[in-house]
């Protein structure tokens, strides 16, 4: 029977076959092939106990795409969730994840959560009186929103949301409808809170920031798929553990530049076909710095190129 892996914990996989859920183990042949079933995999299973709904995974069908951190397969859209503040925005981390998603050719949406902590034309509601009394926090949030405007200019779709207030949730639902969506982002940015607000009857564990580190505490410890409504047209979403670092060393250096969307219209205009847009002369990308290419994004590219 053909099914989809909805959850995997400790070698036990929950596989949905039509509307029934089976608890399955994977055959040892996968270990011999150094292959691990991933949540989202379309698999063939053999039912060993119909009454107890127990089975064995014997085949993993070809994947449309996959990510290893967070581990997931056959993703329709990655929603990179970043907070305006608490935890503090890390542009380098966002750029690395955009590279990884772009390299796998997976559609991406940036979700800016916790807009109640910031004020800008693109984010409402405005600061509360409590936040207005804290100018440093206010400045940090405003600067962060300006940073997100850079990504909009680069061509990435953004949704501004507030899980607690319901801000932007209708727009987010429209963007997610009919797709298998993967929420990813640092711990503490509110991924689980967003999923709770978007879906029917879910109550995923949420957590506060670590007072010592200023980063989110991990509340999601595995990857799992949830329905967003009663029908497939409502869409599905992965809930994943947060990440704090991402390795991009497997991406060839000469393939980094095309993954920066704002570079694409100008790459063909460089004098040298093998231009890395770093120290070369007559580079059409560098000529756009301060124009179509924001200096911060170019600086991020150079750092990633040289690392």
Short mmCIF file of C-alpha atoms in Angstrom, two decimals:
data_model
loop_
_atom_site.label_atom_id
_atom_site.label_comp_id
_atom_site.label_asym_id
_atom_site.label_seq_id
_atom_site.Cartn_x
_atom_site.Cartn_y
_atom_site.Cartn_z
CA UNK A 1 0.00 0.00 0.00
CA UNK A 2 1.18 3.54 -0.76
CA UNK A 3 1.30 6.13 2.01
CA UNK A 4 3.04 9.29 3.24
CA UNK A 5 5.26 9.48 6.31
CA UNK A 6 3.60 11.99 8.63
CA UNK A 7 5.93 11.62 11.63
CA UNK A 8 9.15 9.89 12.56
CA UNK A 9 10.48 9.43 16.09
CA UNK A 10 13.19 7.00 17.16
CA UNK A 11 12.86 4.65 14.21
CA UNK A 12 9.05 4.51 14.40
CA UNK A 13 7.21 6.12 11.49
CA UNK A 14 3.57 7.18 11.31
CA UNK A 15 2.38 6.55 7.76
CA UNK A 16 -0.93 7.83 6.42
CA UNK A 17 -2.58 5.45 3.96
CA UNK A 18 -5.71 7.13 2.61
CA UNK A 19 -7.23 8.33 5.92
CA UNK A 20 -5.78 5.62 8.18
CA UNK A 21 -2.55 5.95 10.21
CA UNK A 22 -0.15 3.01 10.55
CA UNK A 23 2.87 2.71 12.84
CA UNK A 24 5.74 1.34 10.76
CA UNK A 25 9.36 0.38 11.04
CA UNK A 26 11.82 0.58 8.15
CA UNK A 27 13.50 -2.47 6.68
CA UNK A 28 17.18 -2.96 7.49
CA UNK A 29 18.04 -2.59 3.81
CA UNK A 30 17.79 1.18 4.22
CA UNK A 31 20.63 1.14 6.76
CA UNK A 32 22.74 -0.90 4.37
CA UNK A 33 22.12 1.72 1.69
CA UNK A 34 22.78 4.57 4.14
CA UNK A 35 19.27 5.85 3.47
CA UNK A 36 16.91 7.22 6.10
CA UNK A 37 13.16 7.63 5.54
CA UNK A 38 12.11 11.25 5.92
CA UNK A 39 8.84 12.84 6.94
CA UNK A 40 7.04 13.67 3.70
CA UNK A 41 8.36 10.60 1.88
CA UNK A 42 5.92 8.70 -0.28
CA UNK A 43 6.49 5.08 0.66
CA UNK A 44 5.26 1.56 -0.01
CA UNK A 45 4.38 -0.40 3.10
CA UNK A 46 3.39 -3.95 3.94
CA UNK A 47 0.65 -4.27 6.59
CA UNK A 48 1.68 -6.82 9.22
CA UNK A 49 -1.26 -6.28 11.59
CA UNK A 50 -4.43 -4.70 10.21
CA UNK A 51 -6.17 -4.56 13.59
CA UNK A 52 -3.30 -2.84 15.41
CA UNK A 53 -2.40 -0.84 12.28
CA UNK A 54 1.24 -1.95 12.19
CA UNK A 55 3.35 -2.21 9.06
CA UNK A 56 6.81 -2.18 7.50
CA UNK A 57 8.25 0.35 5.04
CA UNK A 58 9.93 -1.51 2.18
CA UNK A 59 10.23 1.15 -0.56
CA UNK A 60 10.86 4.91 -0.61
CA UNK A 61 9.52 6.39 -3.83
CA UNK A 62 11.64 8.98 -5.69
CA UNK A 63 11.71 12.36 -3.94
CA UNK A 64 10.84 15.66 -5.58
CA UNK A 65 13.19 17.40 -3.15
CA UNK A 66 14.57 17.06 0.35
CA UNK A 67 16.18 18.93 3.19
CA UNK A 68 18.44 17.41 5.83
CA UNK A 69 18.18 20.06 8.50
CA UNK A 70 15.31 20.15 9.18
CA UNK A 71 14.81 16.63 7.76
CA UNK A 72 11.89 16.56 5.31
CA UNK A 73 11.02 15.45 1.78
CA UNK A 74 8.60 16.39 -1.00
CA UNK A 75 8.13 19.95 0.24
CA UNK A 76 5.73 22.20 -1.65
CA UNK A 77 6.87 25.43 0.01
CA UNK A 78 9.32 26.41 2.75
CA UNK A 79 8.09 29.16 5.07
CA UNK A 80 11.17 30.62 6.74
CA UNK A 81 9.88 32.18 9.92
CA UNK A 82 11.86 35.02 11.48
CA UNK A 83 10.88 37.26 14.39
CA UNK A 84 11.16 41.04 14.30
CA UNK A 85 12.88 40.72 17.68
CA UNK A 86 13.06 38.26 20.59
CA UNK A 87 15.16 36.47 19.39
CA UNK A 88 17.26 39.06 17.61
CA UNK A 89 17.19 38.86 13.82
CA UNK A 90 20.22 37.16 12.23
CA UNK A 91 20.52 38.08 8.55
CA UNK A 92 23.39 35.66 7.96
CA UNK A 93 21.28 32.74 9.16
CA UNK A 94 18.39 33.77 6.92
CA UNK A 95 20.70 34.09 3.91
CA UNK A 96 22.13 30.60 4.50
CA UNK A 97 18.69 29.04 4.64
CA UNK A 98 17.59 30.90 1.51
CA UNK A 99 20.64 29.45 -0.23
CA UNK A 100 19.84 25.91 0.89
CA UNK A 101 16.21 26.17 -0.16
CA UNK A 102 17.12 27.82 -3.46
CA UNK A 103 19.75 25.17 -4.20
CA UNK A 104 17.07 22.49 -3.78
CA UNK A 105 14.75 24.55 -6.04
CA UNK A 106 11.98 24.64 -3.42
CA UNK A 107 9.57 27.62 -3.45
CA UNK A 108 10.11 29.87 -0.44
CA UNK A 109 8.09 32.38 1.57
CA UNK A 110 9.53 34.56 4.35
CA UNK A 111 7.17 35.00 7.29
CA UNK A 112 7.99 37.89 9.62
CA UNK A 113 6.39 37.06 12.96
CA UNK A 114 5.88 39.13 16.13
CA UNK A 115 5.02 42.33 14.27
CA UNK A 116 3.41 43.60 17.46
CA UNK A 117 6.96 44.31 18.63
CA UNK A 118 7.80 46.60 15.72
CA UNK A 119 6.45 49.57 13.82
CA UNK A 120 6.74 50.26 10.12
CA UNK A 121 4.45 50.93 7.20
CA UNK A 122 4.46 47.22 6.36
CA UNK A 123 3.84 46.00 9.92
CA UNK A 124 0.89 46.68 12.18
CA UNK A 125 -0.18 47.16 14.93
CA UNK A 126 2.15 49.92 16.15
CA UNK A 127 4.27 49.70 19.27
CA UNK A 128 2.48 49.42 22.56
CA UNK A 129 3.14 52.10 25.17
CA UNK A 130 5.40 49.62 26.95
CA UNK A 131 7.57 49.20 23.85
CA UNK A 132 7.67 52.94 23.20
CA UNK A 133 9.22 53.35 26.64
CA UNK A 134 12.12 51.13 25.55
CA UNK A 135 13.91 53.03 22.78
CA UNK A 136 16.69 50.48 22.31
CA UNK A 137 14.22 47.65 21.72
CA UNK A 138 12.21 49.94 19.46
CA UNK A 139 15.27 50.87 17.39
CA UNK A 140 16.27 47.22 17.05
CA UNK A 141 12.81 46.27 15.78
CA UNK A 142 12.61 49.17 13.31
CA UNK A 143 16.05 48.35 11.91
CA UNK A 144 15.00 44.73 11.53
CA UNK A 145 11.94 45.68 9.51
CA UNK A 146 14.13 47.81 7.27
CA UNK A 147 16.30 44.73 6.77
CA UNK A 148 13.26 42.71 5.67
CA UNK A 149 12.43 45.38 3.08
CA UNK A 150 15.78 44.47 1.50
CA UNK A 151 14.51 40.93 0.90
CA UNK A 152 11.28 42.21 -0.62
CA UNK A 153 13.30 44.31 -3.03
CA UNK A 154 15.40 41.24 -3.87
CA UNK A 155 12.26 39.45 -5.01
CA UNK A 156 11.32 37.25 -2.06
CA UNK A 157 7.64 37.08 -1.06
CA UNK A 158 7.03 38.18 2.53
CA UNK A 159 4.09 37.93 4.90
CA UNK A 160 4.03 39.99 8.11
CA UNK A 161 2.24 38.11 10.88
CA UNK A 162 1.43 38.13 14.56
CA UNK A 163 0.39 34.74 15.90
CA UNK A 164 -1.05 36.10 19.14
CA UNK A 165 -3.05 38.93 17.57
CA UNK A 166 -4.02 37.12 14.36
CA UNK A 167 -2.24 39.67 12.19
CA UNK A 168 -1.59 38.46 8.64
CA UNK A 169 -3.01 34.97 9.22
CA UNK A 170 -5.60 35.22 6.43
CA UNK A 171 -2.88 36.13 3.95
CA UNK A 172 -0.69 33.31 5.24
CA UNK A 173 -3.53 30.80 4.83
CA UNK A 174 -4.00 31.89 1.22
CA UNK A 175 -0.29 31.41 0.54
CA UNK A 176 -0.37 27.92 2.11
CA UNK A 177 -3.61 26.61 0.59
CA UNK A 178 -3.28 23.35 -1.32
CA UNK A 179 0.45 23.01 -0.56
CA UNK A 180 2.61 20.91 1.74
CA UNK A 181 4.33 23.70 3.67
CA UNK A 182 7.41 23.44 5.84
CA UNK A 183 7.86 25.93 8.67
CA UNK A 184 11.52 26.47 9.46
CA UNK A 185 13.45 29.04 11.42
CA UNK A 186 15.38 29.63 14.63
CA UNK A 187 13.91 28.44 17.90
CA UNK A 188 11.74 30.98 19.65
CA UNK A 189 10.48 32.84 16.57
CA UNK A 190 6.97 31.43 17.00
CA UNK A 191 6.64 28.66 14.41
CA UNK A 192 4.52 26.44 16.65
CA UNK A 193 2.40 29.41 17.75
CA UNK A 194 1.69 30.22 14.10
CA UNK A 195 0.75 26.63 13.31
CA UNK A 196 -1.56 26.54 16.35
CA UNK A 197 -3.25 29.72 15.13
CA UNK A 198 -3.58 28.48 11.54
CA UNK A 199 -4.81 24.93 12.01
CA UNK A 200 -7.82 23.19 13.47
CA UNK A 201 -7.56 21.70 16.94
CA UNK A 202 -3.78 21.67 17.27
CA UNK A 203 -2.07 22.62 20.50
CA UNK A 204 1.64 22.33 19.80
CA UNK A 205 4.01 23.04 22.66
CA UNK A 206 5.41 26.54 22.64
CA UNK A 207 8.26 28.02 24.63
CA UNK A 208 9.88 31.22 25.86
CA UNK A 209 13.29 32.64 25.13
CA UNK A 210 16.32 31.58 27.13
CA UNK A 211 17.07 34.51 29.41
CA UNK A 212 20.76 33.57 29.48
CA UNK A 213 21.35 33.11 25.74
CA UNK A 214 18.68 35.37 24.25
CA UNK A 215 17.72 32.55 21.92
CA UNK A 216 14.64 30.41 21.70
CA UNK A 217 14.33 27.15 23.58
CA UNK A 218 13.64 24.07 21.46
CA UNK A 219 10.02 23.00 21.90
CA UNK A 220 9.70 20.90 18.72
CA UNK A 221 12.00 17.88 18.84
CA UNK A 222 10.94 16.04 15.71
CA UNK A 223 9.43 16.69 12.30
CA UNK A 224 5.73 16.07 11.76
CA UNK A 225 3.05 16.91 9.16
CA UNK A 226 -0.31 18.37 10.21
CA UNK A 227 -3.42 19.15 8.15
CA UNK A 228 -4.42 22.82 8.10
CA UNK A 229 -8.11 22.04 7.75
CA UNK A 230 -10.66 19.39 6.93
CA UNK A 231 -9.77 19.02 3.24
CA UNK A 232 -6.54 18.73 1.20
CA UNK A 233 -7.39 22.10 -0.36
CA UNK A 234 -6.64 23.70 3.03
CA UNK A 235 -3.08 22.43 2.77
CA UNK A 236 -0.66 20.72 5.14
CA UNK A 237 2.32 21.86 7.12
CA UNK A 238 5.45 20.39 8.63
CA UNK A 239 6.39 21.36 12.15
CA UNK A 240 10.16 21.10 12.60
CA UNK A 241 12.79 21.69 15.23
CA UNK A 242 14.60 25.04 15.10
CA UNK A 243 18.08 25.50 13.75
CA UNK A 244 21.05 27.59 14.86
CA UNK A 245 23.59 26.88 12.11
CA UNK A 246 23.45 25.66 8.53
CA UNK A 247 26.23 24.11 6.49
CA UNK A 248 26.39 25.23 2.85
CA UNK A 249 29.78 23.74 2.00
CA UNK A 250 28.17 21.26 -0.41
CA UNK A 251 27.06 24.14 -2.68
CA UNK A 252 29.77 24.84 -5.30
CA UNK A 253 31.21 28.35 -5.06
CA UNK A 254 30.33 29.14 -8.66
CA UNK A 255 26.66 28.32 -7.94
CA UNK A 256 26.22 30.69 -5.01
CA UNK A 257 25.65 33.91 -6.98
CA UNK A 258 22.61 32.67 -8.98
CA UNK A 259 20.97 31.81 -5.65
CA UNK A 260 20.92 35.53 -4.79
CA UNK A 261 17.80 36.49 -6.72
CA UNK A 262 18.75 40.13 -7.22
CA UNK A 263 22.02 39.09 -8.93
CA UNK A 264 20.31 37.06 -11.66
CA UNK A 265 19.42 39.86 -14.14
CA UNK A 266 23.06 41.04 -14.22
CA UNK A 267 25.21 37.89 -14.10
CA UNK A 268 25.22 37.49 -17.88
CA UNK A 269 26.55 41.04 -18.24
CA UNK A 270 29.89 40.33 -16.59
CA UNK A 271 32.96 40.46 -18.85
CA UNK A 272 34.21 37.04 -17.73
CA UNK A 273 32.01 33.95 -17.93
CA UNK A 274 33.56 32.53 -14.75
CA UNK A 275 33.14 35.76 -12.77
CA UNK A 276 32.56 35.16 -9.07
CA UNK A 277 31.54 38.81 -8.56
CA UNK A 278 34.20 39.29 -5.91
CA UNK A 279 37.57 40.68 -7.00
CA UNK A 280 37.05 40.55 -10.78
CA UNK A 281 36.98 43.69 -12.89
CA UNK A 282 34.10 44.66 -15.19
CA UNK A 283 31.57 42.83 -13.02
CA UNK A 284 27.95 43.73 -13.81
CA UNK A 285 26.78 42.57 -10.39
CA UNK A 286 29.20 44.81 -8.49
CA UNK A 287 28.11 47.75 -10.65
CA UNK A 288 24.62 47.34 -9.14
CA UNK A 289 25.75 47.63 -5.51
CA UNK A 290 23.75 50.44 -3.97
CA UNK A 291 21.17 50.13 -6.72
CA UNK A 292 19.44 46.84 -7.53
CA UNK A 293 21.85 45.03 -5.19
CA UNK A 294 21.75 46.15 -1.57
CA UNK A 295 25.25 46.52 -0.01
CA UNK A 296 24.30 44.31 2.95
CA UNK A 297 23.22 41.48 0.66
CA UNK A 298 26.39 41.78 -1.42
CA UNK A 299 28.50 41.76 1.76
CA UNK A 300 26.66 38.62 2.87
CA UNK A 301 27.39 36.98 -0.49
CA UNK A 302 31.11 37.74 -0.25
CA UNK A 303 31.29 36.32 3.30
CA UNK A 304 29.59 33.11 2.20
CA UNK A 305 31.78 32.89 -0.91
CA UNK A 306 34.98 33.13 1.12
CA UNK A 307 34.00 30.91 4.04
#
